[in-house]
C-alpha cells in the first residue's frame, strides 16, 4: 500500500493511469508469500499462543470473514488442498508451509 501511495504522490495526482497500474500490478502479481510471513497471521486463531491452529477455528475464519467461503469450499480448501484433518489441532508452521506450497502449483 505504501508503495502505491508513493507512486501516486510522485505523479502529483490522485488519479492513476494504465501504465502506472500495469507497473504496480507487475511488481505484485507474482509475489509469493513465505511460510515465515504467514505464521504471524495465524495468531488470530491462536489466542492462547500455543503455536497450533484448531481446524474448526480455521474453518470459521474462512466462512465468516472477508471473502467468505461456503462450508463446502472451506472443507475443500482445508482438507483437499491443504491436506489437514477434519478436526483437531495442527502446528501453525505446518499450515503456513502448506499454504506456501500451494503457491507453487
Short mmCIF file of C-alpha atoms in Angstrom, two decimals:
data_model
loop_
_atom_site.label_atom_id
_atom_site.label_comp_id
_atom_site.label_asym_id
_atom_site.label_seq_id
_atom_site.Cartn_x
_atom_site.Cartn_y
_atom_site.Cartn_z
CA UNK A 1 0.00 0.00 0.00
CA UNK A 2 2.78 2.39 0.89
CA UNK A 3 4.42 1.85 -2.49
CA UNK A 4 1.16 2.61 -4.29
CA UNK A 5 0.72 5.78 -2.25
CA UNK A 6 4.30 6.79 -3.02
CA UNK A 7 3.80 6.21 -6.75
CA UNK A 8 0.68 8.37 -6.73
CA UNK A 9 2.49 11.06 -4.73
CA UNK A 10 5.39 11.06 -7.20
CA UNK A 11 2.97 11.53 -10.07
CA UNK A 12 1.48 14.55 -8.30
CA UNK A 13 -2.10 13.46 -8.84
CA UNK A 14 -4.56 11.24 -7.05
CA UNK A 15 -5.62 9.63 -10.31
CA UNK A 16 -3.61 6.84 -11.84
CA UNK A 17 -3.11 5.84 -15.41
CA UNK A 18 -2.99 2.49 -17.14
CA UNK A 19 0.79 2.38 -17.47
CA UNK A 20 1.26 3.17 -13.79
CA UNK A 21 -1.27 0.46 -12.90
CA UNK A 22 0.49 -2.09 -15.12
CA UNK A 23 3.84 -1.35 -13.49
CA UNK A 24 2.43 -1.67 -9.97
CA UNK A 25 0.48 -4.80 -10.86
CA UNK A 26 3.53 -6.47 -12.40
CA UNK A 27 5.50 -5.79 -9.23
CA UNK A 28 2.97 -7.61 -7.04
CA UNK A 29 1.23 -10.12 -9.31
CA UNK A 30 3.96 -12.72 -8.94
CA UNK A 31 4.92 -12.01 -5.33
CA UNK A 32 4.82 -15.17 -3.27
CA UNK A 33 4.19 -15.14 0.46
CA UNK A 34 6.58 -17.24 2.51
CA UNK A 35 5.65 -19.53 5.38
CA UNK A 36 7.63 -17.24 7.70
CA UNK A 37 5.42 -14.31 6.66
CA UNK A 38 2.26 -16.37 7.17
CA UNK A 39 2.99 -17.72 10.66
CA UNK A 40 2.27 -14.42 12.50
CA UNK A 41 -1.03 -14.06 10.63
CA UNK A 42 -2.37 -17.19 12.26
CA UNK A 43 -2.13 -15.60 15.71
CA UNK A 44 -5.74 -14.51 15.22
CA UNK A 45 -6.80 -18.16 15.60
CA UNK A 46 -4.26 -18.93 18.34
CA UNK A 47 -5.22 -16.64 21.24
CA UNK A 48 -3.58 -18.98 23.77
CA UNK A 49 -0.30 -18.67 21.81
CA UNK A 50 0.25 -22.43 21.80
CA UNK A 51 1.54 -22.40 18.22
CA UNK A 52 -1.31 -24.51 16.91
CA UNK A 53 -4.48 -23.82 14.98
CA UNK A 54 -7.72 -25.64 15.64
CA UNK A 55 -9.10 -26.74 12.28
CA UNK A 56 -12.60 -25.65 13.35
CA UNK A 57 -11.27 -22.14 14.02
CA UNK A 58 -9.67 -22.04 10.60
CA UNK A 59 -12.95 -23.18 9.07
CA UNK A 60 -14.81 -20.45 10.98
CA UNK A 61 -12.33 -17.83 9.78
CA UNK A 62 -12.73 -18.89 6.15
CA UNK A 63 -16.53 -18.97 6.24
CA UNK A 64 -17.22 -15.81 8.23
CA UNK A 65 -14.76 -13.07 7.25
CA UNK A 66 -13.79 -11.07 4.15
CA UNK A 67 -14.21 -13.18 1.01
CA UNK A 68 -16.40 -15.74 2.73
CA UNK A 69 -16.17 -19.30 1.51
CA UNK A 70 -19.11 -21.65 1.62
CA UNK A 71 -18.84 -24.55 4.04
CA UNK A 72 -18.10 -26.89 1.13
CA UNK A 73 -15.38 -24.56 -0.23
CA UNK A 74 -13.78 -24.24 3.21
CA UNK A 75 -13.74 -28.01 3.66
CA UNK A 76 -12.25 -28.48 0.18
CA UNK A 77 -9.53 -25.94 0.96
CA UNK A 78 -8.74 -27.29 4.43
CA UNK A 79 -8.94 -31.00 3.72
CA UNK A 80 -8.49 -31.24 -0.03
CA UNK A 81 -5.93 -28.57 -0.81
CA UNK A 82 -4.07 -28.27 2.50
CA UNK A 83 -4.47 -31.92 3.47
CA UNK A 84 -5.44 -31.07 7.05
CA UNK A 85 -7.65 -33.30 9.19
CA UNK A 86 -11.38 -32.57 9.54
CA UNK A 87 -10.90 -31.67 13.20
CA UNK A 88 -8.17 -31.33 15.80
CA UNK A 89 -5.18 -29.02 16.00
CA UNK A 90 -2.27 -28.56 13.63
CA UNK A 91 1.02 -26.73 14.26
CA UNK A 92 0.85 -23.27 12.71
CA UNK A 93 4.21 -23.63 10.91
CA UNK A 94 2.85 -26.76 9.18
CA UNK A 95 -0.25 -24.89 7.98
CA UNK A 96 1.86 -21.95 6.80
CA UNK A 97 4.18 -24.31 4.91
CA UNK A 98 1.22 -25.98 3.19
CA UNK A 99 -0.20 -22.60 2.15
CA UNK A 100 3.21 -21.56 0.81
CA UNK A 101 3.40 -24.80 -1.21
CA UNK A 102 0.01 -24.06 -2.80
CA UNK A 103 1.53 -21.00 -4.46
CA UNK A 104 3.91 -23.25 -6.39
CA UNK A 105 1.09 -25.19 -8.03
#
